[in-house]
Coordinates of C-alpha atoms and ligand atoms in Angstrom, one line a residue:
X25 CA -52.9 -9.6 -16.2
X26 CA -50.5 -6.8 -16.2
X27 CA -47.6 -6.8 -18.6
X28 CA -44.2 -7.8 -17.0
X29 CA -41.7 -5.1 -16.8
X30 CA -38.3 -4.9 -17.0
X31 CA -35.4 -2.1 -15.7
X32 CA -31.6 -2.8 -16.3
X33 CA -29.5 -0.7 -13.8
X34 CA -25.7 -0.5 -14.0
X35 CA -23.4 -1.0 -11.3
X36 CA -19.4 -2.6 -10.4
X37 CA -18.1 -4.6 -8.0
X38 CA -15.1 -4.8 -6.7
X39 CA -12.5 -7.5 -7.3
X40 CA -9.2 -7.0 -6.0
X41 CA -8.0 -3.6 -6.5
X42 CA -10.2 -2.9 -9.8
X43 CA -13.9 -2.4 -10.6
X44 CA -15.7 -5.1 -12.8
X45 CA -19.6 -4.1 -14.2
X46 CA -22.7 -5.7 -12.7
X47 CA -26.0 -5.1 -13.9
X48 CA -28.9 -5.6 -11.7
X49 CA -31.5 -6.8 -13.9
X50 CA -35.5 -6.0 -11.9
X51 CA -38.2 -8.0 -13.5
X52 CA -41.9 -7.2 -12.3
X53 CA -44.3 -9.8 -13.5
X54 CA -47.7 -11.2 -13.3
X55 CA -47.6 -14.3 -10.9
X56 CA -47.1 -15.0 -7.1
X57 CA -46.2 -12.6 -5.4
X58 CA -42.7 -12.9 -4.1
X59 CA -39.0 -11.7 -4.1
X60 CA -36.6 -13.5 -6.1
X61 CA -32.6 -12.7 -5.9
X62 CA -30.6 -14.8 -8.6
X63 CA -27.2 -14.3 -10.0
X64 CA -24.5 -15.7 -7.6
X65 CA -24.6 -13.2 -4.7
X66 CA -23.4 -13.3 -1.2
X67 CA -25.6 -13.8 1.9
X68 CA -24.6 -10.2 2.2
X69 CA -26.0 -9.5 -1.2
X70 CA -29.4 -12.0 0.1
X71 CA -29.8 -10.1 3.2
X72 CA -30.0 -6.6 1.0
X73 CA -33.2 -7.7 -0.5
X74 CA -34.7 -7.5 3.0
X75 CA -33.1 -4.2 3.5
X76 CA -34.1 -3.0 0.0
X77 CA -37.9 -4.2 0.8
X78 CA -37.8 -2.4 4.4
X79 CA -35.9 1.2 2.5
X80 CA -38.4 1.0 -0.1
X81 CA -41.6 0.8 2.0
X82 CA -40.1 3.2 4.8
X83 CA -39.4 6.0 2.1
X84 CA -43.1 5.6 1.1
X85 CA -42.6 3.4 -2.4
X86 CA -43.9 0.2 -1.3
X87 CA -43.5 -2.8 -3.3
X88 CA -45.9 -3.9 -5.9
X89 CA -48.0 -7.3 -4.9
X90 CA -46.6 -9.2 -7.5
X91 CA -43.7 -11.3 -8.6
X92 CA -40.3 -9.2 -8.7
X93 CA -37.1 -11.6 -9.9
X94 CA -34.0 -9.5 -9.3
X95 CA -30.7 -11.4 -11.5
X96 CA -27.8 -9.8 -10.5
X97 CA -25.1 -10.1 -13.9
X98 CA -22.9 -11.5 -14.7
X99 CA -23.8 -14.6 -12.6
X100 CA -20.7 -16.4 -12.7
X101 CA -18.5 -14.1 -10.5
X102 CA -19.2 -14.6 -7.0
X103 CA -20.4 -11.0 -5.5
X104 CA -19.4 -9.1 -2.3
X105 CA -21.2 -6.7 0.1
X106 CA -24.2 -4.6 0.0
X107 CA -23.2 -1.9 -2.5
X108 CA -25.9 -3.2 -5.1
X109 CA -28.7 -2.1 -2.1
X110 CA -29.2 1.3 -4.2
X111 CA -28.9 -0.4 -7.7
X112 CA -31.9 -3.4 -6.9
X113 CA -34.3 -0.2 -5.1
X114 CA -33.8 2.4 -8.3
X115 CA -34.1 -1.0 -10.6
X116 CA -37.5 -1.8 -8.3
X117 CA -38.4 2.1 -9.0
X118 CA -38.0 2.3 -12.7
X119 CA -39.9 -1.1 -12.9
X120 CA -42.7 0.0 -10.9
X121 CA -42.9 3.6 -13.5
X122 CA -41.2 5.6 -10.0
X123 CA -38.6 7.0 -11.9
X124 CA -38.2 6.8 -15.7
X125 CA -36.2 4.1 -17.2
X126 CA -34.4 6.7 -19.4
X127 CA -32.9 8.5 -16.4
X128 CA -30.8 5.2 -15.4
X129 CA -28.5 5.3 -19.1
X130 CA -25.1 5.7 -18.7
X131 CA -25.2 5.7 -14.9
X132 CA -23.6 4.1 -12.3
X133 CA -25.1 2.9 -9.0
X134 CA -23.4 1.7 -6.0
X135 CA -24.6 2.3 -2.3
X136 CA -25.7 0.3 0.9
X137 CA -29.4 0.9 2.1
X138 CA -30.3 1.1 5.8
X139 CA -34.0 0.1 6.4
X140 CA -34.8 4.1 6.4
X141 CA -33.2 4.5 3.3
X142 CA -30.6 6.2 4.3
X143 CA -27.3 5.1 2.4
X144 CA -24.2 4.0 3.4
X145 CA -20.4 4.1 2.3
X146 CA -19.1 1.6 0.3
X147 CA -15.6 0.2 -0.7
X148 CA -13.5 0.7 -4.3
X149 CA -15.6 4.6 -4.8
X150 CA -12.2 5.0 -6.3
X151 CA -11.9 2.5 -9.0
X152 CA -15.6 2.2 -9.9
X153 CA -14.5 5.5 -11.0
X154 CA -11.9 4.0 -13.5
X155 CA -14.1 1.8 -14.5
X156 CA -17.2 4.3 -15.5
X157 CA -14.2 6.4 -17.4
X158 CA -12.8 3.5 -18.9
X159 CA -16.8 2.4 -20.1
X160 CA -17.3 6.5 -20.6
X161 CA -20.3 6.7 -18.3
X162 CA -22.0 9.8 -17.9
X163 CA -22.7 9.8 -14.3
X164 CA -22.1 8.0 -10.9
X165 CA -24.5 7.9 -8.1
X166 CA -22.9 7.2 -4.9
X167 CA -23.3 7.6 -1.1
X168 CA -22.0 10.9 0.2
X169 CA -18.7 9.6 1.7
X170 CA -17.6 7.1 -0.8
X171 CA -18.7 9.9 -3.6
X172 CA -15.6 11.9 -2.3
X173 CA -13.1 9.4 -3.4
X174 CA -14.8 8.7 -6.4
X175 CA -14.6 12.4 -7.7
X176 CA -10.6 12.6 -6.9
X177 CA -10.3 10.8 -10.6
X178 CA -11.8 14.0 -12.3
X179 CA -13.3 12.6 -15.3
X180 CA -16.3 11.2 -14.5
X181 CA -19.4 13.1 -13.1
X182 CA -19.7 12.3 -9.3
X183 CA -23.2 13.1 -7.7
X184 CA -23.3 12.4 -3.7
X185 CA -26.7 11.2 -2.3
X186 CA -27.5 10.5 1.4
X187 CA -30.8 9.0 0.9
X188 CA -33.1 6.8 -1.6
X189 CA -35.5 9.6 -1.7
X190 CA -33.2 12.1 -2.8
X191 CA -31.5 9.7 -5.6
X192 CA -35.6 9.3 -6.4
X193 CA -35.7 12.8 -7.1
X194 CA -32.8 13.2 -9.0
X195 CA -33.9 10.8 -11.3
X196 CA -37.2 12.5 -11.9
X197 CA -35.9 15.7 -12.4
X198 CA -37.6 17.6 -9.5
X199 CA -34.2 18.1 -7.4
X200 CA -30.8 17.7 -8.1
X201 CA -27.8 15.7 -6.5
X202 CA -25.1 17.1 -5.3
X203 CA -22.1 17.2 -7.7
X204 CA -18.6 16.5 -5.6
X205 CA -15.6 17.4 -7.6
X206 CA -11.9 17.2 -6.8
X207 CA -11.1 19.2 -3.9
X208 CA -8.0 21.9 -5.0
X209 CA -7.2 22.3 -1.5
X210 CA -3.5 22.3 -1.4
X211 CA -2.5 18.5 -0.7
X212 CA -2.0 17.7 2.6
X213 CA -1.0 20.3 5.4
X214 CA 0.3 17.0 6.9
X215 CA 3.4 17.7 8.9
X216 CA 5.8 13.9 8.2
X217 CA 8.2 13.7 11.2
X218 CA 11.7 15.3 10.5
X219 CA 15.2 13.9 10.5
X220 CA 16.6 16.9 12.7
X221 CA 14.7 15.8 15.7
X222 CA 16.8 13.1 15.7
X223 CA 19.8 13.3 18.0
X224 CA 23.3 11.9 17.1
X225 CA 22.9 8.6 15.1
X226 CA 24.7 9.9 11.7
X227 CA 25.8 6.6 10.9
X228 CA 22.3 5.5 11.1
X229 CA 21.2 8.7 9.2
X230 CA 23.6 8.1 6.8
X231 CA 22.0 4.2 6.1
X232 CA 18.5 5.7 5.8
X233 CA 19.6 8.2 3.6
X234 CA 21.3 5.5 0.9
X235 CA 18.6 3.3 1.6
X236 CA 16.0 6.4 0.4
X237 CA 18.4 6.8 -2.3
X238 CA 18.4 3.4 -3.6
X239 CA 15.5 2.1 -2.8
X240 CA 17.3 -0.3 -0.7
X241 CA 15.1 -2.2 2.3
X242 CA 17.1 -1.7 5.7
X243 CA 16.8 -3.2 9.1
X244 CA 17.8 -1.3 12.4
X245 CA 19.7 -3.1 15.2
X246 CA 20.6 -1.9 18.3
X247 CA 19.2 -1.6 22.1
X248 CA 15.6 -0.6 23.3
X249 CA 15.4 3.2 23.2
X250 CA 18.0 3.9 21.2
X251 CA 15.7 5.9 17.4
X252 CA 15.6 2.7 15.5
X253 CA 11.4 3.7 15.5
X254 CA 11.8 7.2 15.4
X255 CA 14.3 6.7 12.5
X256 CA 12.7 4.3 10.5
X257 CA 9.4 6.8 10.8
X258 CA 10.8 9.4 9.2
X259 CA 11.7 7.9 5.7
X260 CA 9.1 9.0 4.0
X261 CA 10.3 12.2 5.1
X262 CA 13.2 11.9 2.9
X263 CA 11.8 9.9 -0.1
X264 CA 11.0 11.7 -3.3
X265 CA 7.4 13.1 -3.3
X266 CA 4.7 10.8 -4.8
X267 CA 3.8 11.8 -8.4
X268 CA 0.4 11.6 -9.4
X269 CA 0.2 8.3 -11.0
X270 CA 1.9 7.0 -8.2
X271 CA -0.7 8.7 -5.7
X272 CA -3.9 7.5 -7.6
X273 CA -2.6 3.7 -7.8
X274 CA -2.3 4.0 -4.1
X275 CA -5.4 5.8 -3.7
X276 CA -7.0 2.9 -5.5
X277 CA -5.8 0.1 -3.0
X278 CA -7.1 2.0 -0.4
X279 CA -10.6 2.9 -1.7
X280 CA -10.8 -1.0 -2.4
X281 CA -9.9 -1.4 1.1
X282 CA -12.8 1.0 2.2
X283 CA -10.5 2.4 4.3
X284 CA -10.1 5.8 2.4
X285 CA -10.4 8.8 4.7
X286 CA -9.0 11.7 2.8
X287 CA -10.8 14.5 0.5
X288 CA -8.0 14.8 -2.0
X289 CA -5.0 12.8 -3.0
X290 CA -2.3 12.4 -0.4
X291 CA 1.1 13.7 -1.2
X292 CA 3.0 11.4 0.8
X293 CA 3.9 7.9 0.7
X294 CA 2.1 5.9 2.9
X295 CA 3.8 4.5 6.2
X296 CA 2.2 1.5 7.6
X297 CA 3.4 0.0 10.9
X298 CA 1.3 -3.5 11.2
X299 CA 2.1 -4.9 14.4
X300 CA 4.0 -8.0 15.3
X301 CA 0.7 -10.3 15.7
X302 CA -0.3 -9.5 12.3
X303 CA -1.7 -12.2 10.1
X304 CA -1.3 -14.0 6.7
X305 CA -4.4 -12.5 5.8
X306 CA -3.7 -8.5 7.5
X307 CA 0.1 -9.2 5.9
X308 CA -0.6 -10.2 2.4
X309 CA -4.8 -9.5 1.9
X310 CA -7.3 -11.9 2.4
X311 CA -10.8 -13.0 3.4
X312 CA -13.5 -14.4 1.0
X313 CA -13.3 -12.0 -1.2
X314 CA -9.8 -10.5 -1.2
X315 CA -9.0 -7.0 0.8
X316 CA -6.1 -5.5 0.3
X317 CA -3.4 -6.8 3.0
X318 CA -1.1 -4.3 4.9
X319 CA 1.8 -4.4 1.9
X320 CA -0.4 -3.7 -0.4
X321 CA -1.6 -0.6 1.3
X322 CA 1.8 0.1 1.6
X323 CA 2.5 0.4 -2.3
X324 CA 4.3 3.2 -3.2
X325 CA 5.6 3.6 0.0
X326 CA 6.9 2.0 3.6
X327 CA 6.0 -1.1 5.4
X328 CA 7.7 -1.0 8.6
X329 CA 8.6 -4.2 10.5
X330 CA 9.2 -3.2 14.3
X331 CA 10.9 -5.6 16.4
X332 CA 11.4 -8.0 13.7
X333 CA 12.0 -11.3 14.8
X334 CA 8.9 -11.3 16.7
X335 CA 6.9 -11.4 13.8
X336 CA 5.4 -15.0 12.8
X337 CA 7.9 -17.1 10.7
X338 CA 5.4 -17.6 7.6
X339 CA 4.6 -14.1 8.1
X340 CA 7.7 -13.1 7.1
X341 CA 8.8 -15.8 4.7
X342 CA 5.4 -14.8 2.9
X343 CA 7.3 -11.6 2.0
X344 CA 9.5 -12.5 -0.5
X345 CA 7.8 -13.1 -3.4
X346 CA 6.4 -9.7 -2.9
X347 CA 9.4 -8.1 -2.3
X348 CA 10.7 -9.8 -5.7
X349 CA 7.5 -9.3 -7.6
X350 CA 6.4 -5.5 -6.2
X351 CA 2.6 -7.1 -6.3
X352 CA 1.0 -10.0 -4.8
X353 CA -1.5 -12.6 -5.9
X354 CA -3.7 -14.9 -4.3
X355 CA -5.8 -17.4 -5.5
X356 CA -9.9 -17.0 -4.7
X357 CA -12.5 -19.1 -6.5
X358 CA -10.1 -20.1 -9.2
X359 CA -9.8 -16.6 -9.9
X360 CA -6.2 -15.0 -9.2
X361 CA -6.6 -11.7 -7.8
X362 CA -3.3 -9.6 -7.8
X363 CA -2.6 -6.4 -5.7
X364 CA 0.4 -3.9 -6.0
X365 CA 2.9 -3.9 -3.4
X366 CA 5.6 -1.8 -4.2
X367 CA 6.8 -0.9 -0.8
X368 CA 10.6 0.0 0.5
X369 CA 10.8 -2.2 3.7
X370 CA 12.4 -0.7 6.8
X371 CA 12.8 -3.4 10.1
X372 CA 13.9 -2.8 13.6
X373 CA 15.1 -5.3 15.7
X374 CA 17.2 -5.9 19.3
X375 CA 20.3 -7.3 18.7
X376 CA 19.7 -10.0 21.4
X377 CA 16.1 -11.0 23.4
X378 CA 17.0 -9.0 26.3
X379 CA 18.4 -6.1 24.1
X380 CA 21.9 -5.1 25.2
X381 CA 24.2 -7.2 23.3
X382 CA 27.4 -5.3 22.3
X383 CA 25.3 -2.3 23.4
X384 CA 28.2 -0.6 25.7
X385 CA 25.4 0.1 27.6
X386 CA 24.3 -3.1 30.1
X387 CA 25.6 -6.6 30.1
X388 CA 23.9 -8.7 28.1
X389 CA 22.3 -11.5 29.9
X390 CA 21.5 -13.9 27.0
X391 CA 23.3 -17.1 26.2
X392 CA 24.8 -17.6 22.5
X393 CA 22.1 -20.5 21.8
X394 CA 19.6 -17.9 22.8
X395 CA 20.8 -15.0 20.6
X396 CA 21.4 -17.7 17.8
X397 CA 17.7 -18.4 18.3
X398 CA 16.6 -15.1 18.3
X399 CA 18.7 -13.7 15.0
X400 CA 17.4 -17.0 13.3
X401 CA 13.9 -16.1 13.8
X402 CA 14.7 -14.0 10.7
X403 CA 14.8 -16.4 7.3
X404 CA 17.9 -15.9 5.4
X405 CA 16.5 -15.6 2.3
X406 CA 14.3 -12.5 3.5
X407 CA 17.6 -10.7 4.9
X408 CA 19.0 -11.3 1.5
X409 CA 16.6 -9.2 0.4
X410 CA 17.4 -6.6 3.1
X411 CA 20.3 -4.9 1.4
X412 CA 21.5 -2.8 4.8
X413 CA 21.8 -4.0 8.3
X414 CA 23.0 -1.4 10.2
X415 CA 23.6 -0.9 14.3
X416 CA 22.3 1.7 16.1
X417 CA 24.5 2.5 18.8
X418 CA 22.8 3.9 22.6
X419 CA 23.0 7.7 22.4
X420 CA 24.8 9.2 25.3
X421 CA 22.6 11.6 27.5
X422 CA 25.2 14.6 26.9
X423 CA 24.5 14.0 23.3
X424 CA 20.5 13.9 23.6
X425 CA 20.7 16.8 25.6
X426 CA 22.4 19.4 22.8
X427 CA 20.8 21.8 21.4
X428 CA 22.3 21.4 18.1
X429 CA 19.7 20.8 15.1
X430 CA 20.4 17.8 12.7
X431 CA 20.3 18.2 9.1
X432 CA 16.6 18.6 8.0
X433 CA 14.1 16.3 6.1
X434 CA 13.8 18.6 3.2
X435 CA 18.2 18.9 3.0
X436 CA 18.7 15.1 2.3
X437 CA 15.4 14.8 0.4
X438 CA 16.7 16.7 -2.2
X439 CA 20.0 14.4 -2.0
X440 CA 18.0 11.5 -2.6
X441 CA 16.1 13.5 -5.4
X442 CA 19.1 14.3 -7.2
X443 CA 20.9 10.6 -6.8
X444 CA 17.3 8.9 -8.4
X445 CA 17.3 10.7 -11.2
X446 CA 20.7 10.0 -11.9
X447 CA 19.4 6.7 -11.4
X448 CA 16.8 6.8 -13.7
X449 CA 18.6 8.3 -16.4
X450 CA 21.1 5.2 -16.3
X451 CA 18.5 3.1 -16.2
X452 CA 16.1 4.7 -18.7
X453 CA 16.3 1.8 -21.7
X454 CA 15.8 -0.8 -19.1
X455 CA 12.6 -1.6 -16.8
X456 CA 14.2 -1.1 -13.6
X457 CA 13.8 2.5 -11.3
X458 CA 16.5 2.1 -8.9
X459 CA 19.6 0.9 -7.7
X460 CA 18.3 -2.0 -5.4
X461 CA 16.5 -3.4 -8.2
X462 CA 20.0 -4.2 -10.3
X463 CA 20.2 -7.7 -11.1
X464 CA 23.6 -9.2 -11.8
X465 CA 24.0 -8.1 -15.3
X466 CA 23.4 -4.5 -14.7
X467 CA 26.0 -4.8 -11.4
X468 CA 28.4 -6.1 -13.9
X469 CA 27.2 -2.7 -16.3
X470 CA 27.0 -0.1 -13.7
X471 CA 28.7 -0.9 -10.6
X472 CA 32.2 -1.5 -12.5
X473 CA 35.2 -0.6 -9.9
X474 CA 38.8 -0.2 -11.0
X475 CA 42.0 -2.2 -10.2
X476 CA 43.3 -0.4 -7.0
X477 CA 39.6 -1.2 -5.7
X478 CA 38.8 -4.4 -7.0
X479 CA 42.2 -5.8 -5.0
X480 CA 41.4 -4.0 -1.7
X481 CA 37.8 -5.3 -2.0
X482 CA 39.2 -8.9 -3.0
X483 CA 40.9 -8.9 0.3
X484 CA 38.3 -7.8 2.4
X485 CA 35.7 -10.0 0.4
X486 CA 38.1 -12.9 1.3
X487 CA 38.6 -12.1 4.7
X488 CA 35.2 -11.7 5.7
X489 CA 33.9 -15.2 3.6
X490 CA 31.7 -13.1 1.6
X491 CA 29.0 -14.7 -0.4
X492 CA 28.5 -13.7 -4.6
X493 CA 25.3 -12.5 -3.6
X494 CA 26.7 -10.4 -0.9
X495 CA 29.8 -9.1 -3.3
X496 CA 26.9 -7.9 -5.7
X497 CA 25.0 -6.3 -2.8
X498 CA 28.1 -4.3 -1.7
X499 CA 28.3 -2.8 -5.6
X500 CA 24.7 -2.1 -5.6
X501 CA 25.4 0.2 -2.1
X502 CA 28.4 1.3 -3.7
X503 CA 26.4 2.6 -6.5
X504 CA 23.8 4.3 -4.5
X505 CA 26.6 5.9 -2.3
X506 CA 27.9 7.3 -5.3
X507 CA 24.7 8.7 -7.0
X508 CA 24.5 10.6 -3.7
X509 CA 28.0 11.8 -4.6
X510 CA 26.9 13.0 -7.4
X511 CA 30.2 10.9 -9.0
X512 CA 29.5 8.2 -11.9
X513 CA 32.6 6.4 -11.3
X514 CA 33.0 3.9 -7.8
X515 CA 35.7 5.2 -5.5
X516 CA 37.4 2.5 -3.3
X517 CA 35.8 4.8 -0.6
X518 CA 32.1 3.8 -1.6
X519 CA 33.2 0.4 -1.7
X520 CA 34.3 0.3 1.9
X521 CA 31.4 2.4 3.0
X522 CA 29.0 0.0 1.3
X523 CA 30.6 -2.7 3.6
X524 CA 30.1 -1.2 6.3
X525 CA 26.3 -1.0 5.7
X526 CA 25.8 -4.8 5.6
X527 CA 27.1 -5.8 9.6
X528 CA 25.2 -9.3 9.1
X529 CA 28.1 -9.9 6.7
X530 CA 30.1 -9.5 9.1
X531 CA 29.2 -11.7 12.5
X532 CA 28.7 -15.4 12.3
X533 CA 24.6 -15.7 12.0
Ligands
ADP607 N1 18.7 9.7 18.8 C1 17.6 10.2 19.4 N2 17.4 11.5 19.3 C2 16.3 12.1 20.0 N3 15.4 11.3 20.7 C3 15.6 10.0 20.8 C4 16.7 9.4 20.2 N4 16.7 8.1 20.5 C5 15.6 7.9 21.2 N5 15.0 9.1 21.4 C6 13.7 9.3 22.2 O1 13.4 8.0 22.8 C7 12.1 7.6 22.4 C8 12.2 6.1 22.0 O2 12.9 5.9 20.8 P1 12.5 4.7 19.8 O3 12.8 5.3 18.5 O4 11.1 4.3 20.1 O5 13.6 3.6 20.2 P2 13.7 2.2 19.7 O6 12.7 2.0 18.6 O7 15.1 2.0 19.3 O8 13.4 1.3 20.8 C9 11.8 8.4 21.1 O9 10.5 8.6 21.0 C10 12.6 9.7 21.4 O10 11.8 10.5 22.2
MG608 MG1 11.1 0.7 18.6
ZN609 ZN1 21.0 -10.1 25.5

């Protein structure tokens, strides 16, 4: 009988947003022959061993007549997708005396097999890659287009294979892989969407600007046609450029996704428009083993909520604890599985269902139960987190039709530069980044207004029935308004500009 044989090949898989080791274990004994998957894996996983069997034998290595026991470990953590195709077929190789065990040290595997051995992309190329640094691997194996994403780290060795075959060879010295590394190419030629398209609207502007200065969330109300969309689009236009940290967390949650389609890291924020329909599961992440949901792949940047109040109820109640927390977690398995979502939310809605209320434009058609209906759609406690509510009034032809550019993008980007910086020098010996994240004792700290201003505010804060909450929301705009300013001190004139940003405070809801 022949001696039992057995190969240890490293791999990750993916849980949440970060890599976690699995080694597949390939035991070739004496006995019946068979095919044995243990080790807690997926039907996706069970359904790779036939694909592994069919690769093998189609690239010309077929499999031994005798008993192979595959254990994929650690058992305990329930495993996803066919990325462990390519670790089970080099494990069957090295046990079978294909390739030598040696070659396999210090190396990751990862990659899907199609029955000609061909491989496929898999998800999370990106933080396997943190993952093999982190363990200080020497070398990751990975299918052509996932092997891109993996190489934008820089650390670790990336070698892109498109077939068994060729990973075969490798591993036997006769050819060698491919080594990707991190493309220089100068990040992204992308052209965002400028401000100066944008005719008229300078109130608006002026929101979007102090909203990009703050980090304040902002909703859009006004008739159909009017820019809200076109505005809301162009704020990442305006926001301060992602640094590289904040690039390569964002990276990460959308290599986990397996939706990452770019050769080098991007150098704007992402925008993501989900549409109205969107679920639970596309909102927050979801599925059996957790994706990343459509906040999450908005961290570090905008999630834009278009035509608001058509957006399911739960969907939009789910946001909160988000928008308080900057990440989300669900619960899988017993296992809690957390995701960044640091995102500045923008939101357009109609003022009314058929769109013209207070417009100027059209009568509006809708009956007060009906636009109380409509506005309520929209939970309170999310527009409390929605520091400016702003109209956007129709734009007259005459005024569409001038040929008179608008201030540029790149002009009021460097605005918003300067005001966060001030920002985060005021805020460098706490945690917080940015005005919209003061909490009540940093209002009271930073947002201090003098006598002449705290009476003329008093008045108006009377008058209007304003709430604490919303008295601390109108300093926190004050604040922003005057970081633009470039002043330290609140003028009465921030104050009452700050009011004006918040019209919800102002109508009966
Ligand atoms: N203020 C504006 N300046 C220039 N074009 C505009 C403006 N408002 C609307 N438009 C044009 O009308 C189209 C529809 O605008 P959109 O932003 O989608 O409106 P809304 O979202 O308010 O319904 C835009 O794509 C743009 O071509
Ligand atoms: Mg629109
Ligand atoms: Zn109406």
């Amino acid at each position: 009988m022949q001696p039992s044989v057995l190969a240890k090949v490293q791999s990750a898989g993916i849980l949440g947003v970060e890599a976690y080791g699995v080694c597949a274990e390939v035991d070739v004994t004496g006995g019946l022959p068979g095919y044995h998957l243990v080790g807690l894996g997926a039907s996706e996983v069970k359904e790779g061993s036939v694909r592994v069997r069919s690769a093998l034998s189609n690239c010309g290595y077929p499999m031994p007549p005798r008993k192979v026991i595959v254990n994929l470990a650690p058992a305990d953590v329930h495993k996803d997708g066919a990325a462990f195709d390519l670790p089970i077929a080099i494990g069957l190789l090295a046990a079978t005396g294909v390739v030598p065990p040696r070659a396999l040290e210090e190396t990751f595997f990862l990659g899907e097999l199609s029955l000609d051995g061909q491989l496929r992309r898999v998800a999370g190329g990106l933080p396997v890659a943190c993952l093999a640094r982190k363990r200080g691997i020497r070398a990751l194996i990975l299918p052509r287009e996932s092997a891109k994403e993996a190489a934008l780290l820089g650390d670790v060795p990336v070698f892109a294979a498109q077939s068994l075959p060729e990973v075969a060879a490798h591993l036997k010295g006769e050819t060698q892989l491919e080594r990707v590394t991190k493309s220089d190419a100068a990040a992204d030629g992308e052209v965002l969407p400028d401000l100066s398209e944008v005719r008229g609207l300078e109130h608006a502007k002026l929101a979007l600007e102090i909203a990009a200065a703050g980090g304040h969330n902002l909703l859009f109300v006004g008739p159909p046609g009017c820019g809200k969309s076109m505005l809301a689009r162009r704020l990442p236009s305006i926001l301060p450029p992602l640094d590289e940290r904040e690039a390569l967390e964002t990276s990460i949650v959308h290599s986990a996704s397996g939706r990452f389609d770019r050769t080098e890291l991007p150098a704007q924020r992402p925008f993501r428009a989900p549409n109205h329909d969107v679920s639970m599961a596309g909102m927050l992440g979801g599925g059996a083993l957790p994706k990343p949901g459509e906040i999450s792949l908005a961290h570090n940047g905008v999630l834009f909520l278009d035509e608001l109040p058509e957006f399911k109820r739960p969907v939009l109640d789910s946001l909160r604890e988000p928008l308080e927390d900057r990440a989300v977690t669900l619960v899988r398995l017993r296992t809690r599985i957390r995701f960044p979502a640091s995102f500045s939310l923008i939101a357009a809605m109609n003022p009314c269902p058929c769109g013209f209320h207070g417009s100027g434009i059209r009568n509006c058609v809708c009956s007060f139960a009906a636009i109380q209906r409509y506005r309520g759609k929209i939970s309170g406690p999310l527009l409390d987190r929605i520091d400016i509510q702003v109209h956007v009034p129709h734009v007259r032809f005459e005024e569409l039709s001038q040929d008179r550019i608008g201030v540029s993008s790149s002009v009021v980007a460097a605005r918003v530069l300067e005001a966060r910086d001030r920002q985060r020098h005021r805020l460098a010996k706490t945690k917080l980044h940015c005005n919209a994240q003061l909490g009540a004792r940093e209002v009271a700290r930073f947002c201090q207004i003098d006598e002449k201003t705290t009476a003329r505010f008093g008045q108006i804060a009377d008058r209007r029935g304003l709430s604490a909450r919303s008295v601390h929301r109108v300093l926190k705009l004050a604040r922003s308004i005057a970081d633009l300013a470039g002043r330290e001190k609140l003028a009465l004139g921030d104050v009452m500009m700050a009011v004006d940003l918040r019209v919800f405070d102002q109508e009966v809801r």
